[in-house]
mmCIF file of C-alpha atoms in Angstrom:
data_model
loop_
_atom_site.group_PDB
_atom_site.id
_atom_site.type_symbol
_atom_site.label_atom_id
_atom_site.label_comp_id
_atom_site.label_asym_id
_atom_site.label_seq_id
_atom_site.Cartn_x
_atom_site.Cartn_y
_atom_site.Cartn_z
ATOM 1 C CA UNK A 772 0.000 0.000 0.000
ATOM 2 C CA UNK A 773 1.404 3.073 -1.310
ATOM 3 C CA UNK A 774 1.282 6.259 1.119
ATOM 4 C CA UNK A 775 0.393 9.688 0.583
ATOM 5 C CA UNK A 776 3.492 11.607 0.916
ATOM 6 C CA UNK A 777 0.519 14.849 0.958
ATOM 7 C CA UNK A 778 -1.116 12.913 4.151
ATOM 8 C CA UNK A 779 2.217 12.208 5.859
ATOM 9 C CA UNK A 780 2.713 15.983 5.585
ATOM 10 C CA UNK A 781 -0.432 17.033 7.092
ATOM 11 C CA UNK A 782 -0.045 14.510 9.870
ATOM 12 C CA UNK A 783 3.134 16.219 10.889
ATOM 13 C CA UNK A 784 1.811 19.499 11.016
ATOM 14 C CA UNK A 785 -1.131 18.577 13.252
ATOM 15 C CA UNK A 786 1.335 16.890 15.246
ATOM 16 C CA UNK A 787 3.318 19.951 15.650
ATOM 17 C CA UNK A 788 0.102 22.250 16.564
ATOM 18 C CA UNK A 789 -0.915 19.881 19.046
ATOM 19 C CA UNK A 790 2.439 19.926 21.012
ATOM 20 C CA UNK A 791 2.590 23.752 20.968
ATOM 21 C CA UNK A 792 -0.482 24.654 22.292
ATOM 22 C CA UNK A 793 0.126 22.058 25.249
ATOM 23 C CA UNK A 794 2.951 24.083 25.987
ATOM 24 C CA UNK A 795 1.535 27.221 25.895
ATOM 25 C CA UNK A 796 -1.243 25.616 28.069
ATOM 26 C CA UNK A 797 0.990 25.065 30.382
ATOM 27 C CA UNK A 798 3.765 28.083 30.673
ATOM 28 C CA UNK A 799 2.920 30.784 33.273
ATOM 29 C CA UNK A 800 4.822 33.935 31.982
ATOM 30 C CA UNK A 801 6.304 35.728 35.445
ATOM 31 C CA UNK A 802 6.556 39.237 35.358
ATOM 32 C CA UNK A 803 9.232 41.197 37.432
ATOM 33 C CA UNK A 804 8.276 44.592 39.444
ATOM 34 C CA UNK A 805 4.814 44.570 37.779
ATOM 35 C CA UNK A 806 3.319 47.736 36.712
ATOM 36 C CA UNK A 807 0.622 48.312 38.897
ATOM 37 C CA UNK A 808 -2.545 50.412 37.182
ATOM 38 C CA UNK A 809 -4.698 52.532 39.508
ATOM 39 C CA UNK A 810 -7.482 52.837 37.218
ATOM 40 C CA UNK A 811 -10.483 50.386 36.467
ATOM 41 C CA UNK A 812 -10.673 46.908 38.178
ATOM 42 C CA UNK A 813 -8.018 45.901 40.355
ATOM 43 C CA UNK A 814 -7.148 41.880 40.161
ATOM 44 C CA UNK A 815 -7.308 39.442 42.846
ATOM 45 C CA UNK A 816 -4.316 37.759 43.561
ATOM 46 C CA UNK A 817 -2.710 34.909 46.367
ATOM 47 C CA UNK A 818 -0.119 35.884 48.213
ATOM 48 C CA UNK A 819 2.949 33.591 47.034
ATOM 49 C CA UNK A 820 5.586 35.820 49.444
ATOM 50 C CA UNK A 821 6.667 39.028 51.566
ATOM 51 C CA UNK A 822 9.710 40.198 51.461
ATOM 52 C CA UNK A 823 10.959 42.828 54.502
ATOM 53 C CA UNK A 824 13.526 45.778 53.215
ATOM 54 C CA UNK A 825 15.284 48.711 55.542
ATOM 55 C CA UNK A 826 14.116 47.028 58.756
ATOM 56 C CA UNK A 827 17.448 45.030 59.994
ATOM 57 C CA UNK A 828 16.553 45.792 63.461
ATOM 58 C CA UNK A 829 13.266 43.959 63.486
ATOM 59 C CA UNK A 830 11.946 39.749 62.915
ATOM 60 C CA UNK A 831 10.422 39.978 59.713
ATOM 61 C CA UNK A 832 7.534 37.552 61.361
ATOM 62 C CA UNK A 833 7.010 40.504 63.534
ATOM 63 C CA UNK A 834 6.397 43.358 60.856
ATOM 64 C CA UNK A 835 4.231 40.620 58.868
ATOM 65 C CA UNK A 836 2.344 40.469 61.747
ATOM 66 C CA UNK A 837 1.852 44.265 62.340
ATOM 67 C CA UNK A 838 0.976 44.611 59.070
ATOM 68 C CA UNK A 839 -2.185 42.210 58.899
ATOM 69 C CA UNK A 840 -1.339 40.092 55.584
ATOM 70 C CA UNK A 841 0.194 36.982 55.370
ATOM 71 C CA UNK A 842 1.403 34.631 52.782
ATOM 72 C CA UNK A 843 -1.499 32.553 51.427
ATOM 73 C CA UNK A 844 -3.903 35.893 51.655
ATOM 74 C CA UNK A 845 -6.294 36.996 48.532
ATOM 75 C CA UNK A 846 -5.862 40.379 48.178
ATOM 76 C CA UNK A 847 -7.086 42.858 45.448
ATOM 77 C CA UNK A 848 -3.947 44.770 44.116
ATOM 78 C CA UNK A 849 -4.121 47.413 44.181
ATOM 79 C CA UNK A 850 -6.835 47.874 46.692
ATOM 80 C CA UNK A 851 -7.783 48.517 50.342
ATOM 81 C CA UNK A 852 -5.933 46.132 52.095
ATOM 82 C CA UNK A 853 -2.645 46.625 50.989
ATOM 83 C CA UNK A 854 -3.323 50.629 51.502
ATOM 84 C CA UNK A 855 -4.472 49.371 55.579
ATOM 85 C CA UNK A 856 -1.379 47.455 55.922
ATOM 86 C CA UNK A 857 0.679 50.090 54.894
ATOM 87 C CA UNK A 858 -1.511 51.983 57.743
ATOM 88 C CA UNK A 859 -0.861 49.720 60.709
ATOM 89 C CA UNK A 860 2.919 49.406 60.038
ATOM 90 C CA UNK A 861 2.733 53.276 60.409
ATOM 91 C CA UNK A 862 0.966 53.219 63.321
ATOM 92 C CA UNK A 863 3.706 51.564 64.660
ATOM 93 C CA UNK A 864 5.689 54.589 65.177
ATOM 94 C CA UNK A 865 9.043 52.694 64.419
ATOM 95 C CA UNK A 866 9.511 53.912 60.154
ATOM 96 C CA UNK A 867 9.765 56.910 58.811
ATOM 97 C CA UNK A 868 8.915 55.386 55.900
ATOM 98 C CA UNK A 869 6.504 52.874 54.748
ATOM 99 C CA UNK A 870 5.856 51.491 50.855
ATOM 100 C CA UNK A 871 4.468 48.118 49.730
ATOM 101 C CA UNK A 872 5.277 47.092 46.163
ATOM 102 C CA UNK A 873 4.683 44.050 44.092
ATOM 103 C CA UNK A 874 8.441 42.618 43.378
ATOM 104 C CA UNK A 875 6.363 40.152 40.699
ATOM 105 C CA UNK A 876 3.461 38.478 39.516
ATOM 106 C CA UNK A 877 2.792 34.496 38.117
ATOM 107 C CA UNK A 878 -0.523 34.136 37.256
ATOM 108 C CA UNK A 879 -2.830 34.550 40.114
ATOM 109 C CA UNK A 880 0.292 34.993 42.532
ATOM 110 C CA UNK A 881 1.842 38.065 43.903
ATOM 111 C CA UNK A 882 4.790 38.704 45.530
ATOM 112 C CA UNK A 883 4.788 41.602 47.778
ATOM 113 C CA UNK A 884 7.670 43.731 49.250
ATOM 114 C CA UNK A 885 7.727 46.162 52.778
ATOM 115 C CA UNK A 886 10.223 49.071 51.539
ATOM 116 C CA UNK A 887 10.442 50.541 55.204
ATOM 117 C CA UNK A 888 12.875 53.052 56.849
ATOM 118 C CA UNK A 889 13.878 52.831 60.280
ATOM 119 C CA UNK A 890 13.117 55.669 62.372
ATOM 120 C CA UNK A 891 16.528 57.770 63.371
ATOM 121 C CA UNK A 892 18.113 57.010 66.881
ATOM 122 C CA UNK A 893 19.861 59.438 68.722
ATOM 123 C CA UNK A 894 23.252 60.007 67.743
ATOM 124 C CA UNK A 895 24.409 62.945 70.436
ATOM 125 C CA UNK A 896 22.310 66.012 71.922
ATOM 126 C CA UNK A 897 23.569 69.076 71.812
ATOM 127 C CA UNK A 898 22.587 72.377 73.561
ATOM 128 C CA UNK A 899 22.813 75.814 72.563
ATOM 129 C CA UNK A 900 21.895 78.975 74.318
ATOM 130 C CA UNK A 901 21.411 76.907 77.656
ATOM 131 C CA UNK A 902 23.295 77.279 80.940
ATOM 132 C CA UNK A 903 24.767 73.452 82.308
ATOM 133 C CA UNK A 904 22.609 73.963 85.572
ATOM 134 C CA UNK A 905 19.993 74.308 83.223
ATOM 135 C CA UNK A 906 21.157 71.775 80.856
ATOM 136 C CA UNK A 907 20.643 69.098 83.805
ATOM 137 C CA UNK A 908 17.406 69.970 84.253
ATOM 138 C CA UNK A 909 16.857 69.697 80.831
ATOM 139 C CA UNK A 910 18.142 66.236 80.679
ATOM 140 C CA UNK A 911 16.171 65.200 83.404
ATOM 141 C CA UNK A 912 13.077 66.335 82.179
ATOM 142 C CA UNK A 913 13.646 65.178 78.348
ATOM 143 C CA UNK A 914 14.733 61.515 78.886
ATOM 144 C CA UNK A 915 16.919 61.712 75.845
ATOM 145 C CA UNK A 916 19.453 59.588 75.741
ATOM 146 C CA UNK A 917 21.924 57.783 72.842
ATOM 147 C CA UNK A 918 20.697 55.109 71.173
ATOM 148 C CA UNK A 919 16.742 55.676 71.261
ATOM 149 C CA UNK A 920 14.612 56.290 68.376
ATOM 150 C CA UNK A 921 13.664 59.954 67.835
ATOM 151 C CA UNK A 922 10.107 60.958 65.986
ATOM 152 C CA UNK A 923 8.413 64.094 65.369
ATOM 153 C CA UNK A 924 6.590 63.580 67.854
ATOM 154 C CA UNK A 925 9.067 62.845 70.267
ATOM 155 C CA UNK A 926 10.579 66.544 68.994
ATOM 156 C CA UNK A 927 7.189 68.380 69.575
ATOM 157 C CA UNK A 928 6.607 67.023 73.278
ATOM 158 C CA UNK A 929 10.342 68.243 74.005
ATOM 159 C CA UNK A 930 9.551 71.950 72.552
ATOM 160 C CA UNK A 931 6.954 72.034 74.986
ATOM 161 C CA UNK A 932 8.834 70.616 77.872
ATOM 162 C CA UNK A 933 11.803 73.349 77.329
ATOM 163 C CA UNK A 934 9.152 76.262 76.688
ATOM 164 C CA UNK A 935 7.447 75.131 80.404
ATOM 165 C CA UNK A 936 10.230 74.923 81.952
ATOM 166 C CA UNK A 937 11.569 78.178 80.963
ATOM 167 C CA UNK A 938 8.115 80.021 81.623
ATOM 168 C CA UNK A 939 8.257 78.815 85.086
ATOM 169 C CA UNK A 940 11.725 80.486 85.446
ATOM 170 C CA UNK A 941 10.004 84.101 84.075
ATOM 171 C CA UNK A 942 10.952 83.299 80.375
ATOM 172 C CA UNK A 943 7.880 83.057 78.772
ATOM 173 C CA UNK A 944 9.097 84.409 75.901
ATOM 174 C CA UNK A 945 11.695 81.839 74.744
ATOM 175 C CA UNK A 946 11.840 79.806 71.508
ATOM 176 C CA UNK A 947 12.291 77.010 71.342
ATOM 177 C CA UNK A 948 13.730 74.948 68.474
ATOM 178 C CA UNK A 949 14.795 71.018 68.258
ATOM 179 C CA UNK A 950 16.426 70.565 64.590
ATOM 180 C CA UNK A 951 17.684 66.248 63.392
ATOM 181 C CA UNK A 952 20.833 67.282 61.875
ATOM 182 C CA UNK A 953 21.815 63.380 60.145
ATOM 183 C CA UNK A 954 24.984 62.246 61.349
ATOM 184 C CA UNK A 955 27.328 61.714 58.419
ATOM 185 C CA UNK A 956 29.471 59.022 60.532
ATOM 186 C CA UNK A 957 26.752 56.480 61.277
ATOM 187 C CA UNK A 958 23.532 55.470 59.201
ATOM 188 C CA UNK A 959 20.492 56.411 60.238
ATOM 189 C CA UNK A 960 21.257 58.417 63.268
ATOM 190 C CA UNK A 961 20.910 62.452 63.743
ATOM 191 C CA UNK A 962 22.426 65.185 66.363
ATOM 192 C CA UNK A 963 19.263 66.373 68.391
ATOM 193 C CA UNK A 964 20.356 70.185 67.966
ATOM 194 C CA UNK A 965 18.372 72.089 71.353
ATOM 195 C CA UNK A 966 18.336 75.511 70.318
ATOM 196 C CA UNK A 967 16.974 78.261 73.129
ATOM 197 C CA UNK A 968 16.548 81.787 72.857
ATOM 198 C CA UNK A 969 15.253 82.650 76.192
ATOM 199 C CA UNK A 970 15.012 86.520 75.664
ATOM 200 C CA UNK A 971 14.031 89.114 78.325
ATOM 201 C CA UNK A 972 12.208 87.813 81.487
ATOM 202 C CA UNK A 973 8.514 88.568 81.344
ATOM 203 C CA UNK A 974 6.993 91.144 84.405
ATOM 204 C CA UNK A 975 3.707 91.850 85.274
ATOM 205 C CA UNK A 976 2.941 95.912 83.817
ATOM 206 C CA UNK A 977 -0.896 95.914 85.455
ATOM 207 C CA UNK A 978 -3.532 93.842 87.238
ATOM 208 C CA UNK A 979 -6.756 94.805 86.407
ATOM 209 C CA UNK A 980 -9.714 93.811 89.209
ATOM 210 C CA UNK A 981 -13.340 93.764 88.384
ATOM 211 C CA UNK A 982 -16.229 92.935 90.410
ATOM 212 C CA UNK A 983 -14.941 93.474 93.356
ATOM 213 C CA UNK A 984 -16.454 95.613 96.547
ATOM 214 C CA UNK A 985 -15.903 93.633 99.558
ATOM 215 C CA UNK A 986 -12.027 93.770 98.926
ATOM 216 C CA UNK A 987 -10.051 96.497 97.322
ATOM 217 C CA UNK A 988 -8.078 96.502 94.222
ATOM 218 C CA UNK A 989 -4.754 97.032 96.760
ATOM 219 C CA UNK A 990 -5.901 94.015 98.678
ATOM 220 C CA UNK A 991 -7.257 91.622 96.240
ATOM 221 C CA UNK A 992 -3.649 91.931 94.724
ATOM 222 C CA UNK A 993 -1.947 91.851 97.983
ATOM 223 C CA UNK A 994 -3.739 88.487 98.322
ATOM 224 C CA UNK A 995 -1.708 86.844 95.323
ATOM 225 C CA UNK A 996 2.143 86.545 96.352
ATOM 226 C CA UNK A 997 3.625 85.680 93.026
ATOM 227 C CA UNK A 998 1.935 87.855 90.885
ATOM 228 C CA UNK A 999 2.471 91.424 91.131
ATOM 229 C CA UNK A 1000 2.723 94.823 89.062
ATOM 230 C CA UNK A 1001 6.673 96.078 88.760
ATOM 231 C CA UNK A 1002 6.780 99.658 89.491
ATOM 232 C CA UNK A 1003 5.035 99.710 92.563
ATOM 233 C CA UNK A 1004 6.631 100.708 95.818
ATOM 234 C CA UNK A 1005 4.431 97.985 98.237
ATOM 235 C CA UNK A 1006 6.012 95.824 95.650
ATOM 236 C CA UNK A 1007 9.911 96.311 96.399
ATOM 237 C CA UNK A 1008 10.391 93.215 97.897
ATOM 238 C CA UNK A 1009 7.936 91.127 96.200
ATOM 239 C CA UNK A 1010 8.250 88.589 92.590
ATOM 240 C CA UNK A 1011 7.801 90.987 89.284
ATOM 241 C CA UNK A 1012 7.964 87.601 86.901
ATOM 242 C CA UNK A 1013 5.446 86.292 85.695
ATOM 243 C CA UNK A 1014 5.027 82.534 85.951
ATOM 244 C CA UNK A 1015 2.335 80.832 85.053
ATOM 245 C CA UNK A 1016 2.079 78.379 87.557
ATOM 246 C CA UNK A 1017 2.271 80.667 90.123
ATOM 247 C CA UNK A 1018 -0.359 82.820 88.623
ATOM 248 C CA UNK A 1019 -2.590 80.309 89.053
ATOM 249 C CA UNK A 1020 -1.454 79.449 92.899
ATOM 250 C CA UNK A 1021 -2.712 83.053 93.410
ATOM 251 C CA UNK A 1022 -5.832 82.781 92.098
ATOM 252 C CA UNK A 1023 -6.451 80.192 94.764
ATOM 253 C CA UNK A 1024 -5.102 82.542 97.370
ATOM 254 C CA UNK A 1025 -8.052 85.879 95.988
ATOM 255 C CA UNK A 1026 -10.652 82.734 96.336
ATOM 256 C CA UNK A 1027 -9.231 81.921 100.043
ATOM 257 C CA UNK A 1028 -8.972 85.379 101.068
ATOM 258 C CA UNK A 1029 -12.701 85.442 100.399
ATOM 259 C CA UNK A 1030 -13.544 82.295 101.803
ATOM 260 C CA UNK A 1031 -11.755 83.498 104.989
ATOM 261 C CA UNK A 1032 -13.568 86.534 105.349
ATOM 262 C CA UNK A 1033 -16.864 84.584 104.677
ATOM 263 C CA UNK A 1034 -17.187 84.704 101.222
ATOM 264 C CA UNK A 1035 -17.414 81.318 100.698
ATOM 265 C CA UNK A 1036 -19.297 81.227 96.967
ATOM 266 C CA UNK A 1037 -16.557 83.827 95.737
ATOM 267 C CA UNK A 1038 -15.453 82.519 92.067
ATOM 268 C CA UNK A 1039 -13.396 84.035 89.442
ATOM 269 C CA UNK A 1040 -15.759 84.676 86.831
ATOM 270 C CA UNK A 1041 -13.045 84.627 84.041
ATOM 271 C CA UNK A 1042 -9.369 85.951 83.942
ATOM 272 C CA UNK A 1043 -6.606 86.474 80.830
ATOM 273 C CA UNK A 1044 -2.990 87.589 80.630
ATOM 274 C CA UNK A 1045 -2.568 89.932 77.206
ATOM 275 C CA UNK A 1046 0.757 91.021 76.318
ATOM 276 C CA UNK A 1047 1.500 94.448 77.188
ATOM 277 C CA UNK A 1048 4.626 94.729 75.233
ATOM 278 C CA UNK A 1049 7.815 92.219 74.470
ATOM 279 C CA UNK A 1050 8.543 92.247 78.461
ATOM 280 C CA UNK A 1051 5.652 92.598 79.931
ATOM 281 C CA UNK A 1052 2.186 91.732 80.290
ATOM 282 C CA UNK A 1053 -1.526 92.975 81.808
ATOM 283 C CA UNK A 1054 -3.459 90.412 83.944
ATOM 284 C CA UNK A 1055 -7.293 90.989 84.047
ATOM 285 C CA UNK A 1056 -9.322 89.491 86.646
ATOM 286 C CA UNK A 1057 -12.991 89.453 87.044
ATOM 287 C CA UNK A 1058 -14.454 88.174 90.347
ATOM 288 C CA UNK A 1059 -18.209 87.209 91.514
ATOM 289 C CA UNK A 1060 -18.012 87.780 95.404
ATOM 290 C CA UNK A 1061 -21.069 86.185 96.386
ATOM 291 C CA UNK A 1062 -22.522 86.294 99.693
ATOM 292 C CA UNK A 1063 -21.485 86.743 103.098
ATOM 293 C CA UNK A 1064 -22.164 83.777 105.617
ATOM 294 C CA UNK A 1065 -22.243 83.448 109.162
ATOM 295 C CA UNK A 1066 -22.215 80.101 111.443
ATOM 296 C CA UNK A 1067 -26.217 79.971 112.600
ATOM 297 C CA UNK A 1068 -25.339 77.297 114.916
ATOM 298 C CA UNK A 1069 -22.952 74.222 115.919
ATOM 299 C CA UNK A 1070 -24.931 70.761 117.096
ATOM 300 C CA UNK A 1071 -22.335 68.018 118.385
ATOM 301 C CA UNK A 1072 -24.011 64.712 117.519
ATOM 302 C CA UNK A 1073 -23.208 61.230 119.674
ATOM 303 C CA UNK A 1074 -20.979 63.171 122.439
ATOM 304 C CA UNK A 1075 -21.186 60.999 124.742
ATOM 305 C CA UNK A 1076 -17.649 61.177 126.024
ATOM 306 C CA UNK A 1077 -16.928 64.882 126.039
ATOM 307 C CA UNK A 1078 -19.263 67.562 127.413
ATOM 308 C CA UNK A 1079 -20.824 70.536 124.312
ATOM 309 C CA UNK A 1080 -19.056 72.803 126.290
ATOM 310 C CA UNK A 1081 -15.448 71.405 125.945
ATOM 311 C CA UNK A 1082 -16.044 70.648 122.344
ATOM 312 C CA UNK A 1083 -16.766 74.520 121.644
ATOM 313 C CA UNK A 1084 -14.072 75.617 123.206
ATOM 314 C CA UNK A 1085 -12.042 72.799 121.182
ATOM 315 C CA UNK A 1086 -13.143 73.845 118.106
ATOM 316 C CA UNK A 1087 -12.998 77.703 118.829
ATOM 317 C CA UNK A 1088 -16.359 78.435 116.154
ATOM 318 C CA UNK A 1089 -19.108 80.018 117.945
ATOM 319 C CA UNK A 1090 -22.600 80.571 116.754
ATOM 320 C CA UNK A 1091 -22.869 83.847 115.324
ATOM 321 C CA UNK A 1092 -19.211 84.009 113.958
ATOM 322 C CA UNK A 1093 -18.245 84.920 110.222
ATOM 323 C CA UNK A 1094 -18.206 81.926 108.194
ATOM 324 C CA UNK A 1095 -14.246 81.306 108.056
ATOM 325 C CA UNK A 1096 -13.321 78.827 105.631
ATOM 326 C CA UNK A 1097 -9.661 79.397 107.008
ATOM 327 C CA UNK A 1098 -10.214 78.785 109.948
ATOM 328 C CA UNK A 1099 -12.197 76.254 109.515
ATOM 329 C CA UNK A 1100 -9.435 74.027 108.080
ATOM 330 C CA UNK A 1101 -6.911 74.979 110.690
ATOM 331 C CA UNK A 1102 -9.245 73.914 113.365
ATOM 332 C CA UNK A 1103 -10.482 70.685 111.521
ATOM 333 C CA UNK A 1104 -7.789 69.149 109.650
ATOM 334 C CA UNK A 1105 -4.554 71.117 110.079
ATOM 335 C CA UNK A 1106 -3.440 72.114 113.450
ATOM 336 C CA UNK A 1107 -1.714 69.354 115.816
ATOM 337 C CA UNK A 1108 -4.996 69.478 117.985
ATOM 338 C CA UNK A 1109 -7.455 69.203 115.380
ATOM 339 C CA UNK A 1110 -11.093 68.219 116.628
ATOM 340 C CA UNK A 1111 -12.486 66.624 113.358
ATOM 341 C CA UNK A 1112 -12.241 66.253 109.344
ATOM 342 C CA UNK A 1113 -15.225 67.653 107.613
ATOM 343 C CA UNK A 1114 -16.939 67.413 104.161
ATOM 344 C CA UNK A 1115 -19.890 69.109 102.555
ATOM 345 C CA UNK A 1116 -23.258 66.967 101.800
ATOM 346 C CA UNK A 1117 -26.383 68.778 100.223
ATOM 347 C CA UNK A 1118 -25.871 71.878 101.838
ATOM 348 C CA UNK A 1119 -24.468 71.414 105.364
ATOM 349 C CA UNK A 1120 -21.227 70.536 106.608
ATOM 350 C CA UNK A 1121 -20.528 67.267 108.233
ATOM 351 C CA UNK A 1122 -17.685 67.080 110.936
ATOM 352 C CA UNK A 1123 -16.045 63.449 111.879
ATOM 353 C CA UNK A 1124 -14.692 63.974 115.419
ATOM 354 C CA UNK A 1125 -11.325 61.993 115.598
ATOM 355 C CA UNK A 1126 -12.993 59.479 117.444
ATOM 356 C CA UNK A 1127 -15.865 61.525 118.772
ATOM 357 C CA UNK A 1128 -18.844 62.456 116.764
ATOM 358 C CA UNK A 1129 -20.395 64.724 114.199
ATOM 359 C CA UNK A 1130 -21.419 68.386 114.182
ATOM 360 C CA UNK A 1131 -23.852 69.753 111.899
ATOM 361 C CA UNK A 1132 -22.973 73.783 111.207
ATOM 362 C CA UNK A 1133 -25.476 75.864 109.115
ATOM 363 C CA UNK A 1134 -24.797 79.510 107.714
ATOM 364 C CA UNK A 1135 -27.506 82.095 106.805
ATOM 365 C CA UNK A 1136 -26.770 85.164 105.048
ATOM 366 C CA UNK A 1137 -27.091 87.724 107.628
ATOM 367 C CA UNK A 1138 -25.601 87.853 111.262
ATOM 368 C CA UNK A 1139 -27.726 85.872 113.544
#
């Protein structure tokens, strides 16, 4: 039987067609650092791998696990959860920097890469414009020390720190500034330049008073120790800087003046300090006084071991008396032979006799 050289042929070339398109079947092309279009449909793919970069400091299981994927994950790319674990490593606080990228692609597999930068430690600090007493303080208070990471806002909570601590010294005027200058000897670390200009101490020019009658201006401002008005001669003697915190010390001390001379629902209704000029500033208070009150009457409850009698002359508050809340504490909680510790309940105050009993004081508003 003769054979068709024509049918031999065709044999061969369906053959050939056969083999190639089993290979083709088969071959997944791989594509290296993937170009990654924001626009239309993202694609879902398995994660194959994660690769860590710039974080030599760290166990890679540990950033994998901060950042909420993990090999064998369906993810859209690009898409929402690669953007939130981008997030979370952020959160961290420990990189500067944070980038995810697809190193390459096979099919339905991704392989993903963390491009992360360490955040800078602290090379040296160094301090300009600041005394070395001061300097210790400083150091104290900062808790910066070689070797520890450094953030913005690390930097920020320092600022504030230094400005505080110079306003309570009578500079509040001083800037501060904290500059990262990167240390050219060793990677990744910076000088923490502390740079202080603590200009001119700031002094009190006037204290304004308002809503006062009971008390004069002179003696409402005699009242506060700290604060006072430069220029004045009752003031020789006495602090012209202004320091916040002691500012507001002596606006306890106008409140207790009143309290002491019965005054007891005296409030500052508001207060401000406005700059007057660069060294100095005006204070403006403005007080409610309230209502004078007067002790009605003193009951001793459960005496049963001491007579009324010796208990009023204990205590030293008489019926009748101005409503001292001065005294009141002296006689009650701070002198050595203090008769009781009291505390206010609907109205009335309560005594607690160390060990005796209770006394129940009430105040009207007019002498009785």
């Amino acid at each position: 039987m003769r054979t068709n050289p024509s049918h031999i042929i065709t044999l061969l070339i369906a053959i050939l067609c056969c083999s190639f398109s089993s290979e083709a079947q088969l071959r997944v092309d791989t594509i290296p650092n993937p170009t990654m279009l924001f626009s239309g449909l993202p694609k879902t793919y398995e994660i194959a791998g994660i690769r860590i970069v710039g974080a030599d400091n760290y166990e890679e299981k540990n950033i994998i696990g901060y950042s909420g994927l993990k090999v064998g994950d369906y993810v859209p790319i690009p898409g929402n959860d690669i953007t939130d674990a981008a997030k979370r490593l952020w959160k961290q606080g420990l990189f500067s920097s944070v980038k995810i990228t697809v190193d390459k692609v096979a099919g339905n597999k991704a392989w993903l890469c963390f491009n992360l930068r360490q955040q800078p430690r602290i090379a040296s600090i160094r301090y300009n414009g600041v005394k070395k007493g001061e300097q210790k303080d400083l150091d104290e208070a900062l808790q910066l020390h070689r070797g520890n990471q450094i953030t913005q806002n690390i930097v920020n909570r320092a600022e504030q720190i230094i400005k505080k601590y110079y306003s309570n010294k009578g500079f509040g005027n001083a800037q501060v500034k904290i500059n990262l200058v990167e240390d050219l000897s060793a990677p990744n670390e910076v000088i923490v330049d502390i740079n202080v200009r603590k200009h001119d101490k700031v002094k009190v020019h006037k204290i304004y008073i308002d809503g006062n009658e009971v008390l004069s201006d002179n003696q409402v401002q005699r009242a506060m120790k700290k604060t006072n008005e430069k220029g004045k001669l009752l003031n020789l003697f006495r602090q012209k800087k202004f320091v916040e915190s002691d500012y507001e010390d002596d606006l306890n001390r106008i409140i207790e003046k009143y309290n002491e001379k019965g005054y007891r629902d005296a409030t500052i209704l508001s207060d401000s300090v406005v700059p007057y000029d660069e060294k100095t500033v005006d204070v403006y208070i403005s007080l409610d006084e309230g209502k004078k009150y007067y002790i009605n009457d003193v009951t001793w409850v459960g005496n049963t071991v001491y007579p009324t009698t010796f208990l009023n002359n204990v205590l030293g508050i008489e019926k009748g008396d101005v409503y001292n809340q001065k005294l009141l504490n002296k006689r009650t909680s701070d002198d050595d032979d203090a008769v009781a510790n009291f505390y206010m309940d609907n109205g009335y105050l309560f005594f607690q006799l160390v060990p005796l009993s209770l006394i129940h004081i009430s105040e009207p508003t007019r002498p009785y």
